[in-house]
């Protein structure tokens, strides 16, 4: 618990300086629920199954600690109950473990197909994984040739699962069986009877094992905060190595100055519980307060607050709705369009609208901008979509694309073009009408490339703005 509290507190402090209000607000509830062992329920009810927004939550990894704590709360009660009902507790305990493993695995297998998010986060669909480890306490010792077989097989199952499974595969359920059995087979033999176990017990790996809990706690916040600093981009190979080194360093510092001292403390039970409960309450209340304070937007300059605010984004009124050439009615903002010598063309679908208040806030004197939103900029060229729900969609996209490209070509002083759309809709669409394309991803790539090439003829600065299905900073 002390190590977890230190990571949560550090995340709250770093988040104050790094995160936008929407993201900082989203850190509040996980901070509060993680210290009481319930963050898995928070993520179950507030995130998608492996969605992109969840990837940028600094405390997402604490869900597994919640599942563990919930298991360890129930399992001692089961043991005490068995001991009270029978003098010989060995067989009833083993039978209870098998009952947990079978029922929990069955629940995971069924639920992963019906509700994968619930199957991922709920404790009763994960209990079998922990019960497998508990079963080893009652398993006979392995030695000789069996030890030499089980350990390599277990390692192969773990490594193979890591190489084969992806985030798109259903999990847990059947896909969790191989890595869990691999872990059991790997740790079943003793160090003296397994060559692999002996190799894994060398001093360097043993030290990493001692710090593994702290390493688990630190690695995810380090990665996520770096991604926030890097505008959501995934780190390069070199950056991953540096982030891993930072995580390992923090893990050993945590082990040396937090975990080890608390393990050596000779506090009376009542005092220890009081100190731990008080610290947990303080952190939990801080998390609740952060969520209630809406991410403390007062930290930011007023301009940035307006750029980040969802209310500003949706309630922002266009200062000038005018008619520009063949575009028809469009939103014009910034300096007077006719007098401007530095013009910006924002082009996309309805998702491009949320860029308008942001762009308006950063326009320089003399700059003017226009929003033209219809179809995504990738639609309407040689590649198009035939949407059954919108029979006129194809014709409308062809027309809007011709209007946009014609306007860019024939309008002087357009120095910047910004393309902004819900790109995922095009990338995942199955209704592309292009005979030579066998998959939607290739069709989308070629369609967007065609648009990018077409926009370059006036030689403006071109920005392609990706928009996630779930906004990261704006919620």
Coordinates of C-alpha atoms in Angstrom, one line a residue:
X1 CA 0.0 0.0 0.0
X2 CA 2.7 2.6 0.7
X3 CA 4.2 2.1 -2.7
X4 CA 0.8 2.4 -4.4
X5 CA 0.1 5.6 -2.4
X6 CA 3.4 7.1 -3.5
X7 CA 2.6 6.4 -7.1
X8 CA -0.9 7.9 -6.9
X9 CA 0.4 11.0 -5.1
X10 CA 3.2 11.4 -7.7
X11 CA 0.7 11.0 -10.5
X12 CA -1.5 13.7 -9.0
X13 CA 1.5 16.1 -8.7
X14 CA 2.8 15.5 -12.2
X15 CA -0.7 15.6 -13.6
X16 CA -1.1 19.1 -12.2
X17 CA 1.7 20.4 -14.4
X18 CA 1.2 18.1 -17.5
X19 CA -2.5 17.3 -17.9
X20 CA -5.3 19.4 -19.4
X21 CA -8.3 19.8 -17.2
X22 CA -10.3 17.1 -18.9
X23 CA -7.5 14.5 -18.4
X24 CA -6.7 15.8 -14.9
X25 CA -10.3 15.4 -13.9
X26 CA -10.3 11.9 -15.2
X27 CA -7.3 11.2 -12.9
X28 CA -9.4 12.0 -9.8
X29 CA -11.7 9.0 -9.6
X30 CA -9.0 6.4 -10.4
X31 CA -6.8 8.0 -7.7
X32 CA -9.6 7.6 -5.1
X33 CA -10.8 4.1 -6.1
X34 CA -7.3 2.7 -6.5
X35 CA -6.3 3.3 -2.9
X36 CA -9.4 1.4 -1.7
X37 CA -8.9 -1.5 -4.1
X38 CA -11.8 -0.8 -6.4
X39 CA -10.4 0.9 -9.5
X40 CA -11.3 -2.1 -11.7
X41 CA -15.0 -1.2 -11.1
X42 CA -14.3 2.4 -12.0
X43 CA -12.7 1.4 -15.3
X44 CA -15.4 -1.1 -16.0
X45 CA -18.0 1.6 -15.8
X46 CA -16.1 4.5 -17.4
X47 CA -13.8 3.2 -20.1
X48 CA -14.1 1.2 -23.3
X49 CA -12.6 -2.2 -24.0
X50 CA -9.0 -1.4 -24.9
X51 CA -10.1 2.0 -26.3
X52 CA -7.7 4.8 -27.1
X53 CA -8.8 7.1 -24.4
X54 CA -8.1 4.4 -21.7
X55 CA -4.5 4.1 -23.0
X56 CA -3.9 7.6 -21.7
X57 CA -5.1 7.1 -18.2
X58 CA -2.1 7.1 -15.8
X59 CA -3.6 4.7 -13.3
X60 CA -5.3 2.3 -15.7
X61 CA -3.0 -0.5 -14.5
X62 CA -4.3 -0.4 -11.0
X63 CA -7.4 -2.4 -12.1
X64 CA -5.4 -5.6 -11.6
X65 CA -4.4 -4.6 -8.0
X66 CA -8.2 -4.1 -7.3
X67 CA -8.9 -7.6 -8.6
X68 CA -6.1 -9.1 -6.4
X69 CA -7.2 -7.3 -3.3
X70 CA -10.8 -8.4 -3.8
X71 CA -9.7 -12.0 -4.2
X72 CA -7.5 -11.8 -1.1
X73 CA -10.4 -10.5 0.9
X74 CA -12.6 -13.4 0.0
X75 CA -10.1 -16.3 0.0
X76 CA -9.2 -16.0 3.7
X77 CA -12.9 -16.1 4.6
X78 CA -13.2 -19.3 2.5
X79 CA -10.3 -20.8 4.4
X80 CA -11.6 -19.9 7.8
X81 CA -15.0 -21.3 6.9
X82 CA -13.5 -24.6 5.7
X83 CA -11.4 -24.8 8.9
X84 CA -14.4 -24.3 11.0
X85 CA -16.4 -27.0 9.2
X86 CA -13.8 -29.7 9.0
X87 CA -10.7 -30.7 11.0
X88 CA -9.0 -32.0 7.9
X89 CA -9.0 -29.0 5.7
X90 CA -6.7 -30.2 3.0
X91 CA -9.2 -31.9 0.7
X92 CA -12.0 -29.4 1.2
X93 CA -9.6 -26.6 0.4
X94 CA -8.4 -28.2 -2.8
X95 CA -12.0 -28.9 -3.8
X96 CA -12.9 -25.3 -3.1
X97 CA -10.0 -24.1 -5.3
X98 CA -11.1 -26.4 -8.1
X99 CA -14.6 -25.1 -7.8
X100 CA -13.4 -21.5 -8.0
X101 CA -11.2 -22.3 -11.0
X102 CA -13.9 -24.1 -12.9
X103 CA -16.8 -21.7 -12.2
X104 CA -14.7 -18.6 -12.7
X105 CA -13.2 -19.8 -16.0
X106 CA -16.6 -20.8 -17.2
X107 CA -17.9 -17.3 -16.3
X108 CA -15.0 -15.7 -18.2
X109 CA -15.4 -17.9 -21.2
X110 CA -19.1 -17.0 -21.5
X111 CA -18.9 -13.4 -20.6
X112 CA -16.0 -12.5 -22.8
X113 CA -18.3 -13.1 -25.8
X114 CA -21.2 -11.2 -24.4
X115 CA -19.5 -8.3 -22.5
X116 CA -15.7 -8.3 -23.0
X117 CA -15.3 -5.2 -20.9
X118 CA -17.0 -6.8 -17.9
X119 CA -15.1 -10.1 -18.4
X120 CA -11.8 -8.1 -18.4
X121 CA -12.4 -6.1 -15.2
X122 CA -14.7 -8.2 -12.9
X123 CA -13.1 -10.2 -10.1
X124 CA -15.1 -13.3 -10.5
X125 CA -14.0 -13.7 -14.1
X126 CA -10.3 -13.4 -13.0
X127 CA -10.5 -15.4 -9.8
X128 CA -9.5 -18.6 -11.5
X129 CA -6.1 -17.1 -12.6
X130 CA -5.3 -16.4 -8.9
X131 CA -6.7 -19.7 -7.7
X132 CA -4.3 -21.6 -10.1
X133 CA -1.4 -20.0 -8.2
X134 CA -3.0 -20.9 -4.8
X135 CA -3.4 -24.5 -6.0
X136 CA 0.4 -24.8 -6.2
X137 CA 0.6 -24.7 -2.4
X138 CA -1.1 -28.1 -2.3
X139 CA 0.7 -29.6 -5.4
X140 CA 3.4 -32.2 -4.9
X141 CA 7.0 -31.1 -5.5
X142 CA 8.4 -31.7 -8.9
X143 CA 11.9 -33.0 -9.5
X144 CA 14.0 -34.8 -12.0
X145 CA 12.9 -35.1 -15.6
X146 CA 9.4 -33.7 -14.9
X147 CA 10.9 -30.5 -13.6
X148 CA 13.1 -30.2 -16.7
X149 CA 10.0 -30.5 -18.9
X150 CA 7.4 -28.3 -17.1
X151 CA 9.6 -25.2 -16.7
X152 CA 10.5 -24.9 -20.4
X153 CA 7.0 -25.7 -21.4
X154 CA 5.7 -23.0 -19.1
X155 CA 8.1 -20.4 -20.4
X156 CA 7.2 -21.4 -24.0
X157 CA 3.5 -20.8 -23.2
X158 CA 4.1 -17.4 -21.7
X159 CA 6.4 -16.2 -24.5
X160 CA 4.2 -17.7 -27.2
X161 CA 1.1 -15.9 -25.8
X162 CA 3.0 -12.6 -25.6
X163 CA 3.9 -13.0 -29.3
X164 CA 0.6 -14.2 -30.6
X165 CA -2.1 -12.4 -28.7
X166 CA -3.1 -8.8 -29.6
X167 CA -5.5 -6.3 -28.1
X168 CA -8.1 -7.3 -30.6
X169 CA -8.2 -10.9 -29.2
X170 CA -10.9 -11.7 -26.7
X171 CA -9.4 -11.7 -23.2
X172 CA -9.5 -13.3 -20.6
X173 CA -11.5 -16.5 -21.4
X174 CA -9.7 -19.2 -23.5
X175 CA -6.9 -16.8 -24.5
X176 CA -5.8 -16.4 -20.9
X177 CA -5.5 -20.2 -20.3
X178 CA -2.1 -20.6 -22.0
X179 CA -0.2 -17.8 -20.2
X180 CA -1.7 -18.7 -16.8
X181 CA -0.9 -22.4 -17.2
X182 CA 2.6 -21.3 -18.4
X183 CA 3.1 -19.4 -15.2
X184 CA 2.0 -22.4 -13.1
X185 CA 4.3 -24.7 -15.0
X186 CA 7.3 -22.3 -14.8
X187 CA 7.1 -21.8 -11.0
X188 CA 6.1 -25.3 -10.0
X189 CA 9.6 -26.9 -10.0
X190 CA 12.0 -25.8 -7.3
X191 CA 15.1 -23.9 -8.1
X192 CA 17.3 -26.9 -7.5
X193 CA 15.5 -29.2 -9.9
X194 CA 14.8 -26.9 -12.8
X195 CA 17.6 -25.5 -15.0
X196 CA 15.3 -22.6 -16.1
X197 CA 14.3 -21.8 -12.6
X198 CA 18.0 -21.8 -11.6
X199 CA 18.8 -19.4 -14.5
X200 CA 16.0 -17.1 -13.5
X201 CA 17.3 -17.0 -9.9
X202 CA 20.6 -15.3 -10.8
X203 CA 21.2 -12.2 -8.7
X204 CA 20.4 -9.6 -11.4
X205 CA 17.0 -11.1 -12.2
X206 CA 16.4 -11.7 -8.5
X207 CA 16.9 -8.0 -7.8
X208 CA 14.5 -7.1 -10.6
X209 CA 12.0 -9.6 -9.1
X210 CA 12.3 -7.9 -5.7
X211 CA 11.5 -4.6 -7.3
X212 CA 8.8 -6.1 -9.7
X213 CA 5.9 -4.7 -7.7
X214 CA 7.2 -1.2 -7.7
X215 CA 8.2 -1.6 -11.4
X216 CA 4.7 -2.5 -12.2
X217 CA 3.4 0.5 -10.3
X218 CA 5.7 3.0 -12.0
X219 CA 6.0 1.8 -15.6
X220 CA 2.5 2.8 -16.8
X221 CA 2.4 6.3 -15.3
X222 CA 5.9 7.0 -16.7
X223 CA 4.8 6.0 -20.2
X224 CA 1.4 7.7 -20.1
X225 CA 2.7 11.1 -18.8
X226 CA 5.4 11.0 -21.5
X227 CA 2.7 10.4 -24.1
X228 CA 0.7 13.3 -22.8
X229 CA 3.8 15.5 -23.0
X230 CA 4.4 14.2 -26.5
X231 CA 0.8 15.0 -27.7
X232 CA -0.4 11.4 -27.4
X233 CA 2.2 9.9 -29.8
X234 CA 3.7 6.5 -29.0
X235 CA 7.4 6.7 -28.1
X236 CA 10.1 5.5 -30.5
X237 CA 12.3 2.5 -29.7
X238 CA 15.0 4.7 -28.1
X239 CA 12.4 6.5 -26.1
X240 CA 10.9 3.2 -24.9
X241 CA 14.4 2.2 -23.7
X242 CA 14.8 5.5 -21.8
X243 CA 11.4 5.3 -20.3
X244 CA 12.1 1.7 -19.1
X245 CA 15.3 2.9 -17.5
X246 CA 13.5 5.6 -15.7
X247 CA 10.8 3.1 -14.6
X248 CA 13.4 0.7 -13.3
X249 CA 15.2 3.6 -11.5
X250 CA 12.0 4.7 -9.8
X251 CA 11.2 1.1 -8.9
X252 CA 14.5 0.6 -7.1
X253 CA 14.2 3.9 -5.3
X254 CA 10.7 3.0 -4.3
X255 CA 11.9 -0.4 -3.0
X256 CA 14.8 1.2 -1.1
X257 CA 13.1 4.2 0.5
X258 CA 9.4 3.2 0.7
X259 CA 8.7 -0.6 0.6
X260 CA 11.7 -1.8 2.6
X261 CA 11.4 0.8 5.4
X262 CA 7.7 0.1 5.9
X263 CA 8.4 -3.6 6.0
X264 CA 10.9 -3.1 8.8
X265 CA 8.7 -0.8 10.8
X266 CA 7.7 -2.2 14.2
X267 CA 4.3 -0.5 14.5
X268 CA 1.6 -2.0 16.7
X269 CA -1.2 -3.4 14.6
X270 CA -3.7 -0.7 15.6
X271 CA -1.3 2.1 14.9
X272 CA -0.2 0.6 11.5
X273 CA -3.9 0.3 10.5
X274 CA -4.6 3.8 11.6
X275 CA -1.6 5.3 9.7
X276 CA -2.5 3.4 6.5
X277 CA -6.2 4.2 6.7
X278 CA -5.5 7.9 7.3
X279 CA -3.1 8.1 4.4
X280 CA -5.5 6.3 2.1
X281 CA -8.4 8.5 3.1
X282 CA -6.4 11.6 2.4
X283 CA -5.5 10.4 -1.1
X284 CA -9.0 9.3 -1.8
X285 CA -10.5 12.6 -0.7
X286 CA -7.9 14.4 -2.8
X287 CA -9.0 12.3 -5.8
X288 CA -12.7 13.1 -5.2
X289 CA -11.9 16.8 -4.8
X290 CA -10.0 16.8 -8.0
X291 CA -12.9 15.3 -9.9
X292 CA -15.3 17.7 -8.3
X293 CA -13.0 20.7 -9.2
X294 CA -13.3 19.7 -12.8
X295 CA -9.6 19.2 -13.2
X296 CA -8.7 22.6 -11.7
X297 CA -8.9 24.6 -14.9
X298 CA -7.7 27.7 -13.1
X299 CA -4.2 26.3 -13.5
X300 CA -4.3 27.3 -17.1
X301 CA -4.2 30.6 -18.9
X302 CA -7.7 31.8 -19.9
X303 CA -6.9 31.2 -23.6
X304 CA -6.0 27.6 -23.0
X305 CA -9.0 27.1 -20.8
X306 CA -11.2 28.2 -23.7
X307 CA -9.4 25.9 -26.1
X308 CA -9.8 22.9 -23.8
X309 CA -13.4 23.5 -22.6
X310 CA -16.1 21.3 -24.0
X311 CA -18.7 23.9 -23.2
X312 CA -16.8 26.5 -25.2
X313 CA -16.3 24.1 -28.0
X314 CA -20.0 23.3 -28.5
X315 CA -21.5 26.7 -27.5
X316 CA -19.1 28.8 -29.5
X317 CA -20.9 31.0 -31.9
X318 CA -19.4 31.7 -35.3
X319 CA -18.8 35.5 -35.6
X320 CA -19.6 35.6 -39.3
X321 CA -21.7 33.2 -41.4
X322 CA -21.2 34.3 -45.0
X323 CA -21.3 33.0 -48.5
X324 CA -18.0 32.4 -50.1
X325 CA -18.0 31.4 -53.8
X326 CA -19.4 27.9 -54.5
X327 CA -18.9 26.8 -50.9
X328 CA -22.2 28.4 -49.9
X329 CA -22.8 29.4 -46.3
X330 CA -19.6 28.9 -44.2
X331 CA -18.2 30.1 -40.9
X332 CA -15.6 32.8 -41.3
X333 CA -13.6 33.9 -38.3
X334 CA -10.5 36.0 -37.5
X335 CA -9.7 39.1 -39.5
X336 CA -11.9 40.3 -42.4
X337 CA -11.6 37.6 -45.1
X338 CA -11.5 39.9 -48.1
X339 CA -8.7 42.0 -46.6
X340 CA -6.7 39.1 -45.2
X341 CA -3.5 38.1 -46.9
X342 CA -3.0 35.1 -44.7
X343 CA -5.9 32.7 -45.0
X344 CA -6.6 29.3 -43.5
X345 CA -9.0 26.7 -44.9
X346 CA -10.4 24.2 -42.4
X347 CA -11.9 21.3 -44.3
X348 CA -13.6 18.2 -43.0
X349 CA -16.8 16.6 -41.7
X350 CA -18.8 17.7 -38.6
X351 CA -15.9 16.7 -36.3
X352 CA -13.9 19.5 -37.8
X353 CA -16.2 21.9 -36.0
X354 CA -14.5 21.4 -32.7
X355 CA -11.2 22.8 -34.1
X356 CA -12.9 26.2 -34.8
X357 CA -12.7 27.7 -31.3
X358 CA -9.1 26.3 -30.9
X359 CA -8.0 27.8 -34.2
X360 CA -9.8 31.1 -33.5
X361 CA -7.9 31.4 -30.2
X362 CA -4.5 31.1 -31.8
X363 CA -5.0 33.1 -35.0
X364 CA -2.5 35.9 -35.4
X365 CA -3.3 39.5 -36.4
X366 CA -4.0 39.6 -40.1
X367 CA -5.0 36.0 -40.3
X368 CA -8.5 34.8 -41.4
X369 CA -10.0 31.4 -41.5
X370 CA -13.0 29.6 -43.0
X371 CA -14.7 26.3 -41.9
X372 CA -16.1 24.1 -44.7
X373 CA -17.6 21.0 -43.3
X374 CA -19.5 18.4 -45.3
X375 CA -17.9 15.0 -46.0
X376 CA -14.5 13.9 -44.8
X377 CA -11.8 15.2 -47.1
X378 CA -10.8 11.7 -48.2
X379 CA -14.2 11.1 -49.8
X380 CA -15.4 11.9 -53.3
X381 CA -12.3 11.3 -55.5
X382 CA -11.5 8.1 -57.3
X383 CA -12.5 6.4 -54.0
X384 CA -15.9 6.8 -52.6
X385 CA -18.4 5.1 -50.3
X386 CA -21.9 3.9 -51.0
X387 CA -23.8 4.3 -47.7
X388 CA -27.0 2.4 -47.6
X389 CA -28.4 4.7 -44.9
X390 CA -27.6 7.8 -47.0
X391 CA -28.4 7.1 -50.7
X392 CA -27.2 10.6 -51.7
X393 CA -23.9 10.4 -49.7
X394 CA -21.7 9.5 -52.6
X395 CA -23.0 12.3 -54.9
X396 CA -22.8 14.9 -52.0
X397 CA -19.2 13.9 -51.2
X398 CA -18.1 14.2 -54.8
X399 CA -19.7 17.6 -55.0
X400 CA -18.3 18.9 -51.7
X401 CA -14.8 17.7 -52.7
X402 CA -15.0 19.5 -56.0
X403 CA -16.1 22.7 -54.3
X404 CA -13.4 22.6 -51.7
X405 CA -10.5 21.9 -54.2
X406 CA -11.9 24.5 -56.6
X407 CA -12.1 27.1 -53.8
X408 CA -8.5 26.4 -52.7
X409 CA -7.2 26.5 -56.3
X410 CA -9.0 29.8 -57.2
X411 CA -8.7 31.7 -53.9
X412 CA -5.5 33.7 -53.4
X413 CA -3.6 33.9 -50.1
X414 CA -4.7 30.5 -48.8
X415 CA -1.5 29.7 -46.9
X416 CA -2.7 26.8 -44.7
X417 CA -5.1 23.9 -45.2
X418 CA -6.2 21.9 -42.2
X419 CA -7.9 18.5 -42.8
X420 CA -9.9 17.3 -39.8
X421 CA -12.4 14.4 -39.8
X422 CA -13.4 11.3 -37.9
X423 CA -10.8 9.3 -39.9
X424 CA -11.7 6.0 -38.2
X425 CA -15.1 6.0 -39.9
X426 CA -13.4 5.9 -43.3
X427 CA -10.7 3.5 -42.2
X428 CA -13.2 0.9 -40.8
X429 CA -15.9 1.4 -43.4
X430 CA -16.8 -1.7 -45.4
X431 CA -18.6 0.1 -48.2
X432 CA -15.8 1.6 -50.3
X433 CA -16.7 1.5 -54.0
X434 CA -13.4 0.8 -55.8
X435 CA -13.1 -2.5 -57.6
X436 CA -9.3 -2.7 -57.3
X437 CA -9.4 -2.4 -53.5
X438 CA -9.8 -5.6 -51.4
X439 CA -9.9 -4.0 -48.0
X440 CA -11.2 -0.8 -46.5
X441 CA -7.8 0.2 -45.0
X442 CA -6.1 0.3 -48.4
X443 CA -9.0 2.1 -49.9
X444 CA -8.9 4.8 -47.2
X445 CA -5.2 5.2 -47.4
X446 CA -5.3 5.7 -51.2
X447 CA -8.3 8.0 -50.9
X448 CA -6.6 10.2 -48.4
X449 CA -3.3 10.2 -50.3
X450 CA -5.2 11.3 -53.4
X451 CA -6.7 14.2 -51.5
X452 CA -3.3 15.2 -50.0
X453 CA -1.7 15.3 -53.5
X454 CA -4.6 17.4 -54.8
X455 CA -4.4 20.0 -52.1
X456 CA -0.7 20.6 -52.7
X457 CA -1.1 22.4 -56.0
X458 CA -1.3 25.9 -54.4
X459 CA 1.6 24.9 -52.2
X460 CA 0.0 25.8 -48.9
X461 CA 1.1 24.5 -45.5
X462 CA -0.9 21.3 -45.0
X463 CA -2.0 19.9 -41.7
X464 CA -3.7 16.6 -41.2
X465 CA -5.4 16.5 -37.8
X466 CA -6.2 13.0 -36.5
X467 CA -9.2 12.8 -34.2
X468 CA -9.7 9.9 -31.9
X469 CA -13.2 8.4 -31.5
X470 CA -12.9 9.2 -27.8
X471 CA -11.4 12.6 -27.2
X472 CA -8.4 12.6 -24.9
X473 CA -8.4 16.0 -23.4
X474 CA -12.0 17.0 -24.0
X475 CA -14.6 14.8 -22.4

